[in-house]
PDB file of C-alpha atoms and ligand atoms in Angstrom:
ATOM      1  CA  UNK H   7    -130.568  36.279  -6.181  1.00 73.00           C
ATOM      2  CA  UNK H   8    -126.843  36.542  -5.652  1.00 82.00           C
ATOM      3  CA  UNK H   9    -124.610  39.603  -5.645  1.00 86.00           C
ATOM      4  CA  UNK H  10    -120.938  40.307  -5.245  1.00 89.00           C
ATOM      5  CA  UNK H  11    -119.945  43.059  -2.830  1.00 85.00           C
ATOM      6  CA  UNK H  12    -116.147  43.359  -2.620  1.00 85.00           C
ATOM      7  CA  UNK H  13    -114.952  39.855  -1.681  1.00 90.00           C
ATOM      8  CA  UNK H  14    -118.357  38.579  -0.531  1.00 96.00           C
ATOM      9  CA  UNK H  15    -120.704  36.536  -2.694  1.00 96.00           C
ATOM     10  CA  UNK H  16    -124.086  37.294  -1.155  1.00 96.00           C
ATOM     11  CA  UNK H  17    -127.234  35.234  -1.561  1.00 96.00           C
ATOM     12  CA  UNK H  18    -130.275  37.221  -0.534  1.00 95.00           C
ATOM     13  CA  UNK H  19    -133.227  34.991   0.359  1.00 96.00           C
ATOM     14  CA  UNK H  20    -136.803  35.808   1.335  1.00 95.00           C
ATOM     15  CA  UNK H  21    -136.911  34.270   4.790  1.00 98.00           C
ATOM     16  CA  UNK H  22    -135.341  31.759   7.188  1.00 98.00           C
ATOM     17  CA  UNK H  23    -136.578  28.699   5.281  1.00 98.00           C
ATOM     18  CA  UNK H  24    -135.237  29.952   1.973  1.00 98.00           C
ATOM     19  CA  UNK H  25    -131.924  30.876   3.628  1.00 98.00           C
ATOM     20  CA  UNK H  26    -131.662  27.327   4.988  1.00 98.00           C
ATOM     21  CA  UNK H  27    -132.460  25.778   1.587  1.00 98.00           C
ATOM     22  CA  UNK H  28    -129.873  27.931  -0.157  1.00 98.00           C
ATOM     23  CA  UNK H  29    -127.200  27.121   2.421  1.00 98.00           C
ATOM     24  CA  UNK H  30    -128.030  23.438   2.065  1.00 98.00           C
ATOM     25  CA  UNK H  31    -127.678  23.502  -1.721  1.00 98.00           C
ATOM     26  CA  UNK H  32    -124.313  25.289  -1.420  1.00 98.00           C
ATOM     27  CA  UNK H  33    -123.138  22.778   1.195  1.00 98.00           C
ATOM     28  CA  UNK H  34    -124.238  19.930  -1.066  1.00 98.00           C
ATOM     29  CA  UNK H  35    -122.154  21.258  -3.946  1.00 97.00           C
ATOM     30  CA  UNK H  36    -119.039  21.368  -1.742  1.00 97.00           C
ATOM     31  CA  UNK H  37    -119.692  17.956  -0.235  1.00 97.00           C
ATOM     32  CA  UNK H  38    -120.344  16.300  -3.565  1.00 94.00           C
ATOM     33  CA  UNK H  39    -117.073  17.717  -4.904  1.00 95.00           C
ATOM     34  CA  UNK H  40    -115.083  16.725  -1.829  1.00 97.00           C
ATOM     35  CA  UNK H  41    -116.734  13.672  -0.316  1.00 97.00           C
ATOM     36  CA  UNK H  42    -113.844  12.963   2.058  1.00 97.00           C
ATOM     37  CA  UNK H  43    -113.236  16.602   3.012  1.00 98.00           C
ATOM     38  CA  UNK H  44    -113.003  18.323   6.357  1.00 98.00           C
ATOM     39  CA  UNK H  45    -116.075  20.363   7.271  1.00 98.00           C
ATOM     40  CA  UNK H  46    -116.492  22.913  10.036  1.00 98.00           C
ATOM     41  CA  UNK H  47    -119.860  23.156  11.747  1.00 98.00           C
ATOM     42  CA  UNK H  48    -121.518  25.864  13.810  1.00 98.00           C
ATOM     43  CA  UNK H  49    -124.281  25.583  16.370  1.00 98.00           C
ATOM     44  CA  UNK H  50    -127.017  28.001  17.424  1.00 98.00           C
ATOM     45  CA  UNK H  51    -130.443  28.802  16.046  1.00 98.00           C
ATOM     46  CA  UNK H  52    -129.260  29.907  12.604  1.00 98.00           C
ATOM     47  CA  UNK H  53    -128.039  26.570  11.150  1.00 98.00           C
ATOM     48  CA  UNK H  54    -130.873  24.427  12.562  1.00 98.00           C
ATOM     49  CA  UNK H  55    -132.830  24.749   9.293  1.00 98.00           C
ATOM     50  CA  UNK H  56    -129.727  23.960   7.249  1.00 99.00           C
ATOM     51  CA  UNK H  57    -129.155  20.774   9.251  1.00 99.00           C
ATOM     52  CA  UNK H  58    -132.810  19.754   8.732  1.00 98.00           C
ATOM     53  CA  UNK H  59    -132.357  20.232   4.996  1.00 98.00           C
ATOM     54  CA  UNK H  60    -129.127  18.196   5.011  1.00 98.00           C
ATOM     55  CA  UNK H  61    -130.830  15.331   6.857  1.00 98.00           C
ATOM     56  CA  UNK H  62    -133.566  15.429   4.234  1.00 98.00           C
ATOM     57  CA  UNK H  63    -131.002  15.310   1.412  1.00 98.00           C
ATOM     58  CA  UNK H  64    -129.307  12.373   3.138  1.00 98.00           C
ATOM     59  CA  UNK H  65    -132.619  10.507   3.404  1.00 98.00           C
ATOM     60  CA  UNK H  66    -133.246  11.139  -0.276  1.00 98.00           C
ATOM     61  CA  UNK H  67    -129.848   9.587  -1.044  1.00 97.00           C
ATOM     62  CA  UNK H  68    -128.392  12.822  -2.438  1.00 96.00           C
ATOM     63  CA  UNK H  69    -125.587  13.119   0.055  1.00 96.00           C
ATOM     64  CA  UNK H  70    -123.337  11.033   2.299  1.00 97.00           C
ATOM     65  CA  UNK H  71    -121.329  12.118   5.335  1.00 98.00           C
ATOM     66  CA  UNK H  72    -119.579   8.764   5.622  1.00 97.00           C
ATOM     67  CA  UNK H  73    -116.109   9.899   4.652  1.00 98.00           C
ATOM     68  CA  UNK H  74    -115.993  13.418   6.023  1.00 98.00           C
ATOM     69  CA  UNK H  75    -114.210  14.672   9.128  1.00 98.00           C
ATOM     70  CA  UNK H  76    -115.909  17.396  11.140  1.00 98.00           C
ATOM     71  CA  UNK H  77    -114.662  20.080  13.489  1.00 98.00           C
ATOM     72  CA  UNK H  78    -117.019  22.259  15.486  1.00 98.00           C
ATOM     73  CA  UNK H  79    -116.293  25.889  16.210  1.00 98.00           C
ATOM     74  CA  UNK H  80    -116.925  26.027  19.907  1.00 98.00           C
ATOM     75  CA  UNK H  81    -118.291  24.687  23.170  1.00 98.00           C
ATOM     76  CA  UNK H  82    -119.303  26.300  26.444  1.00 98.00           C
ATOM     77  CA  UNK H  83    -116.871  26.021  29.359  1.00 98.00           C
ATOM     78  CA  UNK H  84    -117.405  24.395  31.745  1.00 97.00           C
ATOM     79  CA  UNK H  85    -119.786  22.019  30.041  1.00 97.00           C
ATOM     80  CA  UNK H  86    -120.191  18.271  30.146  1.00 97.00           C
ATOM     81  CA  UNK H  87    -120.615  16.817  26.628  1.00 96.00           C
ATOM     82  CA  UNK H  88    -123.543  14.737  27.916  1.00 96.00           C
ATOM     83  CA  UNK H  89    -125.451  17.844  29.057  1.00 96.00           C
ATOM     84  CA  UNK H  90    -128.489  18.772  26.966  1.00 96.00           C
ATOM     85  CA  UNK H  91    -126.997  22.297  26.814  1.00 97.00           C
ATOM     86  CA  UNK H  92    -123.698  21.199  25.306  1.00 98.00           C
ATOM     87  CA  UNK H  93    -122.865  21.858  21.677  1.00 98.00           C
ATOM     88  CA  UNK H  94    -121.811  18.232  21.493  1.00 98.00           C
ATOM     89  CA  UNK H  95    -125.399  17.264  22.292  1.00 98.00           C
ATOM     90  CA  UNK H  96    -126.708  19.890  19.867  1.00 98.00           C
ATOM     91  CA  UNK H  97    -124.691  18.437  16.969  1.00 98.00           C
ATOM     92  CA  UNK H  98    -125.732  14.858  17.714  1.00 98.00           C
ATOM     93  CA  UNK H  99    -129.401  15.865  17.949  1.00 98.00           C
ATOM     94  CA  UNK H 100    -129.516  18.269  15.022  1.00 98.00           C
ATOM     95  CA  UNK H 101    -127.341  16.400  12.539  1.00 98.00           C
ATOM     96  CA  UNK H 102    -124.914  13.609  13.370  1.00 98.00           C
ATOM     97  CA  UNK H 103    -127.402  11.091  14.820  1.00 98.00           C
ATOM     98  CA  UNK H 104    -129.505  11.331  11.668  1.00 98.00           C
ATOM     99  CA  UNK H 105    -126.849  10.842   8.980  1.00 98.00           C
ATOM    100  CA  UNK H 106    -124.108   8.315   8.208  1.00 98.00           C
ATOM    101  CA  UNK H 107    -121.342  10.248   9.989  1.00 97.00           C
ATOM    102  CA  UNK H 108    -118.394   8.173  11.219  1.00 98.00           C
ATOM    103  CA  UNK H 109    -118.575   8.973  14.942  1.00 96.00           C
ATOM    104  CA  UNK H 110    -114.766   8.638  15.183  1.00 98.00           C
ATOM    105  CA  UNK H 111    -114.340  11.558  12.832  1.00 98.00           C
ATOM    106  CA  UNK H 112    -116.459  14.019  14.810  1.00 98.00           C
ATOM    107  CA  UNK H 113    -114.547  16.711  16.686  1.00 98.00           C
ATOM    108  CA  UNK H 114    -116.264  19.147  19.045  1.00 98.00           C
ATOM    109  CA  UNK H 115    -114.224  21.143  21.559  1.00 98.00           C
ATOM    110  CA  UNK H 116    -114.507  19.668  25.043  1.00 97.00           C
ATOM    111  CA  UNK H 117    -115.854  21.843  27.807  1.00 97.00           C
ATOM    112  CA  UNK H 118    -115.029  19.461  30.637  1.00 97.00           C
ATOM    113  CA  UNK H 119    -111.246  19.268  30.550  1.00 94.00           C
ATOM    114  CA  UNK H 120    -108.816  20.661  33.086  1.00 94.00           C
ATOM    115  CA  UNK H 121    -105.803  20.948  30.772  1.00 96.00           C
ATOM    116  CA  UNK H 122    -107.622  23.126  28.280  1.00 95.00           C
ATOM    117  CA  UNK H 123    -104.428  24.782  26.963  1.00 97.00           C
ATOM    118  CA  UNK H 124    -103.127  21.428  25.776  1.00 98.00           C
ATOM    119  CA  UNK H 125    -106.557  20.535  24.458  1.00 98.00           C
ATOM    120  CA  UNK H 126    -106.746  23.767  22.400  1.00 98.00           C
ATOM    121  CA  UNK H 127    -103.258  23.248  21.009  1.00 98.00           C
ATOM    122  CA  UNK H 128    -104.081  19.632  20.087  1.00 98.00           C
ATOM    123  CA  UNK H 129    -107.370  20.713  18.464  1.00 98.00           C
ATOM    124  CA  UNK H 130    -105.515  23.114  16.139  1.00 98.00           C
ATOM    125  CA  UNK H 131    -102.903  20.451  15.394  1.00 98.00           C
ATOM    126  CA  UNK H 132    -105.616  17.932  14.551  1.00 98.00           C
ATOM    127  CA  UNK H 133    -107.219  20.369  12.101  1.00 98.00           C
ATOM    128  CA  UNK H 134    -103.810  20.874  10.498  1.00 98.00           C
ATOM    129  CA  UNK H 135    -103.030  17.141  10.364  1.00 98.00           C
ATOM    130  CA  UNK H 136    -106.331  16.595   8.584  1.00 98.00           C
ATOM    131  CA  UNK H 137    -105.316  19.089   5.901  1.00 98.00           C
ATOM    132  CA  UNK H 138    -107.296  22.093   7.180  1.00 98.00           C
ATOM    133  CA  UNK H 139    -110.995  22.860   6.907  1.00 98.00           C
ATOM    134  CA  UNK H 140    -112.397  22.800   3.381  1.00 98.00           C
ATOM    135  CA  UNK H 141    -115.685  24.518   4.208  1.00 98.00           C
ATOM    136  CA  UNK H 142    -116.550  26.233   7.485  1.00 98.00           C
ATOM    137  CA  UNK H 143    -120.146  27.092   8.332  1.00 98.00           C
ATOM    138  CA  UNK H 144    -120.534  30.218  10.452  1.00 99.00           C
ATOM    139  CA  UNK H 145    -123.293  32.171  12.114  1.00 98.00           C
ATOM    140  CA  UNK H 146    -122.752  35.661  13.490  1.00 98.00           C
ATOM    141  CA  UNK H 147    -123.586  37.101  16.904  1.00 98.00           C
ATOM    142  CA  UNK H 148    -125.610  40.297  17.295  1.00 98.00           C
ATOM    143  CA  UNK H 149    -122.339  41.849  18.513  1.00 98.00           C
ATOM    144  CA  UNK H 150    -120.484  40.630  15.413  1.00 98.00           C
ATOM    145  CA  UNK H 151    -118.741  37.637  16.980  1.00 98.00           C
ATOM    146  CA  UNK H 152    -117.796  34.673  14.799  1.00 98.00           C
ATOM    147  CA  UNK H 153    -117.234  31.441  16.654  1.00 98.00           C
ATOM    148  CA  UNK H 154    -117.141  32.817  20.173  1.00 98.00           C
ATOM    149  CA  UNK H 155    -114.543  35.415  19.233  1.00 98.00           C
ATOM    150  CA  UNK H 156    -116.043  38.385  20.995  1.00 98.00           C
ATOM    151  CA  UNK H 157    -115.270  42.074  20.316  1.00 98.00           C
ATOM    152  CA  UNK H 158    -111.784  42.622  21.747  1.00 97.00           C
ATOM    153  CA  UNK H 159    -108.621  44.698  21.453  1.00 97.00           C
ATOM    154  CA  UNK H 160    -106.856  42.117  19.303  1.00 97.00           C
ATOM    155  CA  UNK H 161    -107.895  39.410  16.844  1.00 97.00           C
ATOM    156  CA  UNK H 162    -107.581  36.006  18.492  1.00 95.00           C
ATOM    157  CA  UNK H 163    -105.330  33.370  16.973  1.00 96.00           C
ATOM    158  CA  UNK H 164    -105.866  29.640  17.479  1.00 97.00           C
ATOM    159  CA  UNK H 165    -108.374  27.699  19.559  1.00 98.00           C
ATOM    160  CA  UNK H 166    -108.535  29.078  23.106  1.00 98.00           C
ATOM    161  CA  UNK H 167    -110.661  29.478  26.212  1.00 98.00           C
ATOM    162  CA  UNK H 168    -112.425  32.828  26.035  1.00 98.00           C
ATOM    163  CA  UNK H 169    -114.794  34.921  28.144  1.00 98.00           C
ATOM    164  CA  UNK H 170    -118.258  35.383  26.716  1.00 98.00           C
ATOM    165  CA  UNK H 171    -119.448  38.967  26.231  1.00 98.00           C
ATOM    166  CA  UNK H 172    -122.380  40.120  28.372  1.00 97.00           C
ATOM    167  CA  UNK H 173    -124.442  40.582  25.187  1.00 97.00           C
ATOM    168  CA  UNK H 174    -123.781  36.951  24.181  1.00 97.00           C
ATOM    169  CA  UNK H 175    -124.735  35.722  27.660  1.00 96.00           C
ATOM    170  CA  UNK H 176    -127.956  37.708  27.327  1.00 94.00           C
ATOM    171  CA  UNK H 177    -128.676  36.486  23.756  1.00 95.00           C
ATOM    172  CA  UNK H 178    -127.989  32.817  24.552  1.00 95.00           C
ATOM    173  CA  UNK H 179    -129.585  32.640  27.984  1.00 93.00           C
ATOM    174  CA  UNK H 180    -132.934  31.699  26.400  1.00 90.00           C
ATOM    175  CA  UNK H 181    -131.435  28.240  25.847  1.00 91.00           C
ATOM    176  CA  UNK H 182    -130.613  27.924  29.556  1.00 92.00           C
ATOM    177  CA  UNK H 183    -133.826  29.157  31.137  1.00 88.00           C
ATOM    178  CA  UNK H 184    -132.119  32.235  32.564  1.00 78.00           C
ATOM    179  CA  UNK H 185    -128.787  34.041  32.479  1.00 77.00           C
ATOM    180  CA  UNK H 186    -127.700  32.612  35.855  1.00 81.00           C
ATOM    181  CA  UNK H 187    -127.268  29.127  34.385  1.00 88.00           C
ATOM    182  CA  UNK H 188    -125.274  29.909  31.267  1.00 95.00           C
ATOM    183  CA  UNK H 189    -121.486  29.363  31.481  1.00 97.00           C
ATOM    184  CA  UNK H 190    -119.412  32.550  31.346  1.00 97.00           C
ATOM    185  CA  UNK H 191    -116.668  31.036  29.213  1.00 98.00           C
ATOM    186  CA  UNK H 192    -116.209  28.873  26.132  1.00 98.00           C
ATOM    187  CA  UNK H 193    -113.571  27.061  24.110  1.00 98.00           C
ATOM    188  CA  UNK H 194    -113.564  28.534  20.613  1.00 98.00           C
ATOM    189  CA  UNK H 195    -111.598  28.241  17.419  1.00 98.00           C
ATOM    190  CA  UNK H 196    -109.819  31.568  16.990  1.00 98.00           C
ATOM    191  CA  UNK H 197    -110.026  34.200  14.277  1.00 98.00           C
ATOM    192  CA  UNK H 198    -106.802  32.873  12.767  1.00 97.00           C
ATOM    193  CA  UNK H 199    -108.239  29.332  12.744  1.00 96.00           C
ATOM    194  CA  UNK H 200    -111.325  30.642  10.920  1.00 98.00           C
ATOM    195  CA  UNK H 201    -109.270  32.675   8.449  1.00 98.00           C
ATOM    196  CA  UNK H 202    -107.252  29.554   7.595  1.00 98.00           C
ATOM    197  CA  UNK H 203    -110.387  27.703   6.395  1.00 98.00           C
ATOM    198  CA  UNK H 204    -110.404  27.357   2.626  1.00 98.00           C
ATOM    199  CA  UNK H 205    -114.045  28.369   2.155  1.00 98.00           C
ATOM    200  CA  UNK H 206    -116.550  30.023   4.461  1.00 98.00           C
ATOM    201  CA  UNK H 207    -120.328  29.904   4.355  1.00 98.00           C
ATOM    202  CA  UNK H 208    -121.819  32.423   6.768  1.00 98.00           C
ATOM    203  CA  UNK H 209    -125.541  32.595   7.435  1.00 98.00           C
ATOM    204  CA  UNK H 210    -127.766  35.139   9.171  1.00 98.00           C
ATOM    205  CA  UNK H 211    -131.481  35.595   9.611  1.00 98.00           C
ATOM    206  CA  UNK H 212    -133.672  38.235  11.230  1.00 98.00           C
ATOM    207  CA  UNK H 213    -133.573  42.003  11.853  1.00 98.00           C
ATOM    208  CA  UNK H 214    -131.493  41.510  15.016  1.00 98.00           C
ATOM    209  CA  UNK H 215    -128.568  40.454  12.808  1.00 98.00           C
ATOM    210  CA  UNK H 216    -128.822  43.370  10.351  1.00 97.00           C
ATOM    211  CA  UNK H 217    -126.206  45.564  12.108  1.00 98.00           C
ATOM    212  CA  UNK H 218    -123.773  42.646  12.422  1.00 98.00           C
ATOM    213  CA  UNK H 219    -124.125  41.884   8.702  1.00 98.00           C
ATOM    214  CA  UNK H 220    -123.722  45.539   7.749  1.00 96.00           C
ATOM    215  CA  UNK H 221    -120.617  45.867   9.945  1.00 97.00           C
ATOM    216  CA  UNK H 222    -119.152  42.627   8.638  1.00 98.00           C
ATOM    217  CA  UNK H 223    -119.366  43.832   5.034  1.00 97.00           C
ATOM    218  CA  UNK H 224    -118.825  47.590   5.342  1.00 95.00           C
ATOM    219  CA  UNK H 225    -117.384  48.167   8.818  1.00 97.00           C
ATOM    220  CA  UNK H 226    -113.773  48.966   9.637  1.00 97.00           C
ATOM    221  CA  UNK H 227    -111.662  45.840   9.874  1.00 98.00           C
ATOM    222  CA  UNK H 228    -110.964  45.805  13.589  1.00 98.00           C
ATOM    223  CA  UNK H 229    -111.136  43.324  16.477  1.00 98.00           C
ATOM    224  CA  UNK H 230    -114.010  45.219  18.112  1.00 98.00           C
ATOM    225  CA  UNK H 231    -115.959  44.126  15.019  1.00 98.00           C
ATOM    226  CA  UNK H 232    -114.784  40.488  14.688  1.00 98.00           C
ATOM    227  CA  UNK H 233    -116.837  39.571  11.590  1.00 98.00           C
ATOM    228  CA  UNK H 234    -115.141  42.400   9.649  1.00 98.00           C
ATOM    229  CA  UNK H 235    -112.006  40.262   9.357  1.00 98.00           C
ATOM    230  CA  UNK H 236    -113.872  38.213   6.746  1.00 98.00           C
ATOM    231  CA  UNK H 237    -113.370  41.169   4.364  1.00 98.00           C
ATOM    232  CA  UNK H 238    -109.828  39.801   4.100  1.00 98.00           C
ATOM    233  CA  UNK H 239    -110.836  36.243   3.234  1.00 98.00           C
ATOM    234  CA  UNK H 240    -110.923  35.205  -0.427  1.00 96.00           C
ATOM    235  CA  UNK H 241    -113.808  32.711  -0.428  1.00 98.00           C
ATOM    236  CA  UNK H 242    -116.729  33.874   1.657  1.00 98.00           C
ATOM    237  CA  UNK H 243    -120.318  33.114   0.722  1.00 98.00           C
ATOM    238  CA  UNK H 244    -122.959  34.975   2.718  1.00 98.00           C
ATOM    239  CA  UNK H 245    -126.500  33.616   2.842  1.00 98.00           C
ATOM    240  CA  UNK H 246    -128.932  36.061   4.434  1.00 98.00           C
ATOM    241  CA  UNK H 247    -132.662  36.583   4.575  1.00 97.00           C
ATOM    242  CA  UNK H 248    -134.226  39.953   3.762  1.00 95.00           C
ATOM    243  CA  UNK H 249    -134.421  41.002   7.414  1.00 97.00           C
ATOM    244  CA  UNK H 250    -130.753  40.313   8.119  1.00 98.00           C
ATOM    245  CA  UNK H 251    -129.869  42.086   4.860  1.00 96.00           C
ATOM    246  CA  UNK H 252    -132.064  45.124   5.537  1.00 94.00           C
ATOM    247  CA  UNK H 253    -129.122  47.475   6.263  1.00 94.00           C
ATOM    248  CA  UNK H 254    -127.031  46.347   3.285  1.00 93.00           C
ATOM    249  CA  UNK H 255    -130.032  46.731   0.967  1.00 82.00           C
ATOM    250  CA  UNK H 256    -130.164  50.422   1.903  1.00 62.00           C
ATOM    251  CA  UNK H 257    -126.445  50.830   1.498  1.00 58.00           C
ATOM    252  CA  UNK H 258    -125.911  49.310  -1.920  1.00 56.00           C
ATOM    253  CA  UNK H 259    -129.273  50.259  -3.497  1.00 53.00           C
ATOM    254  CA  UNK H 260    -128.518  47.359  -5.818  1.00 55.00           C
ATOM    255  CA  UNK H 261    -129.743  44.629  -3.519  1.00 52.00           C
TER     256      UNK H 261
HETATM  257  C1  F6R V  26    -122.049  28.863  17.283  1.00 90.47           C
HETATM  258  C2  F6R V  26    -121.226  30.056  17.127  1.00 90.47           C
HETATM  259  C3  F6R V  26    -121.800  31.425  17.246  1.00 90.47           C
HETATM  260  C4  F6R V  26    -123.197  31.551  16.621  1.00 90.47           C
HETATM  261  C5  F6R V  26    -123.746  32.958  16.851  1.00 90.47           C
HETATM  262  C6  F6R V  26    -125.163  33.109  16.327  1.00 90.47           C
HETATM  263  O1  F6R V  26    -121.283  27.694  17.142  1.00 90.47           O
HETATM  264  O2  F6R V  26    -120.055  29.938  16.932  1.00 90.47           O
HETATM  265  O3  F6R V  26    -120.930  32.361  16.627  1.00 90.47           O
HETATM  266  O4  F6R V  26    -123.117  31.281  15.251  1.00 90.47           O
HETATM  267  O5  F6R V  26    -123.742  33.232  18.228  1.00 90.47           O
HETATM  268  O6  F6R V  26    -126.004  32.314  17.072  1.00 90.47           O
HETATM  269  P1  F6R V  26    -127.513  32.076  16.648  1.00 90.47           P
HETATM  270  O7  F6R V  26    -127.486  31.321  15.390  1.00 90.47           O
HETATM  271  O8  F6R V  26    -128.103  31.279  17.780  1.00 90.47           O
HETATM  272  O9  F6R V  26    -128.119  33.434  16.504  1.00 90.47           O
END
C-alpha cells in the first residue's frame, strides 16, 4: 500500500523482506529510466536486503549497472578501505562485486586520507561535475541521523569529517565486536548534499526506527532532528515495514 503524507510518498510493507522488494522495484524503475545516471548508495543493515534483490534482478537480466556512476554517503574515519569494517568493503561485498559496475565509476569517501578537507571539497565537486545525484538511497539512525549527520545545532552543508554521536557508536558497535574498536569519526555527505539529490528513497525497518520515522515525518524541522529536513524535499519516497511505521500508523489513523 502507498500513502501520501505531506511531501512524503510512503510505502508501508509487512516486514523487512517486503520492504527490500519494494525498494528494489522502485530502484529498478529509476535505473531503467536513467541507465547512465548517478546513484547514491547507503550502507548499514537496512539496505542489505535491497542489494540482494538488485543482484538477483541483475542475474535475471532485468537490470544493468554498467553505465551508472555511484557515490556513497559516508565512511568511518580513520578507516582503511581494505578493512573488513570499511564501507568500501561493505559495498564491494554487498553489491558491486556481484554486478556489472564499472569500478572506475565507484566513489566511496576515503577514511584513510590526511588532507580530508581537500578530499571532502573534491568529493562534492565530483558529484556536481557528474550532474548531481539522480536517486539517493538513505537509511535513518535511531537518533534520526541521515548519512552520518548527527543531531546538532546547525544543519551541515557539504561533505565533511564529523564526530559520531554516542548513540550511533553504541548502535554500530555490534559490527566491530565492541564499542572500543569503532572509530569515533566519519566522513559524510552533508545535509545540503543530501537535499541537492533529485530523488530520495529512504528505508527503515523494525520498532527501533519507529521514533525516527515519526520525527522525520511529523517532527519540527530542526538540526537536532536531522531527518526532519526531508520535509522540505520535493521527491522523497519512504519505504517502511509495519514495525518502523508503528508510530505513524497511530498518528494518521489512515495507515
Ligand atoms: C549508512 C548511513 C547511516 C545508516 C543508518 C542506519 O551509510 O549513512 O545513516 O543508514 O545509521 O543504519 P542501519 O541500516 O544499520 O540501521
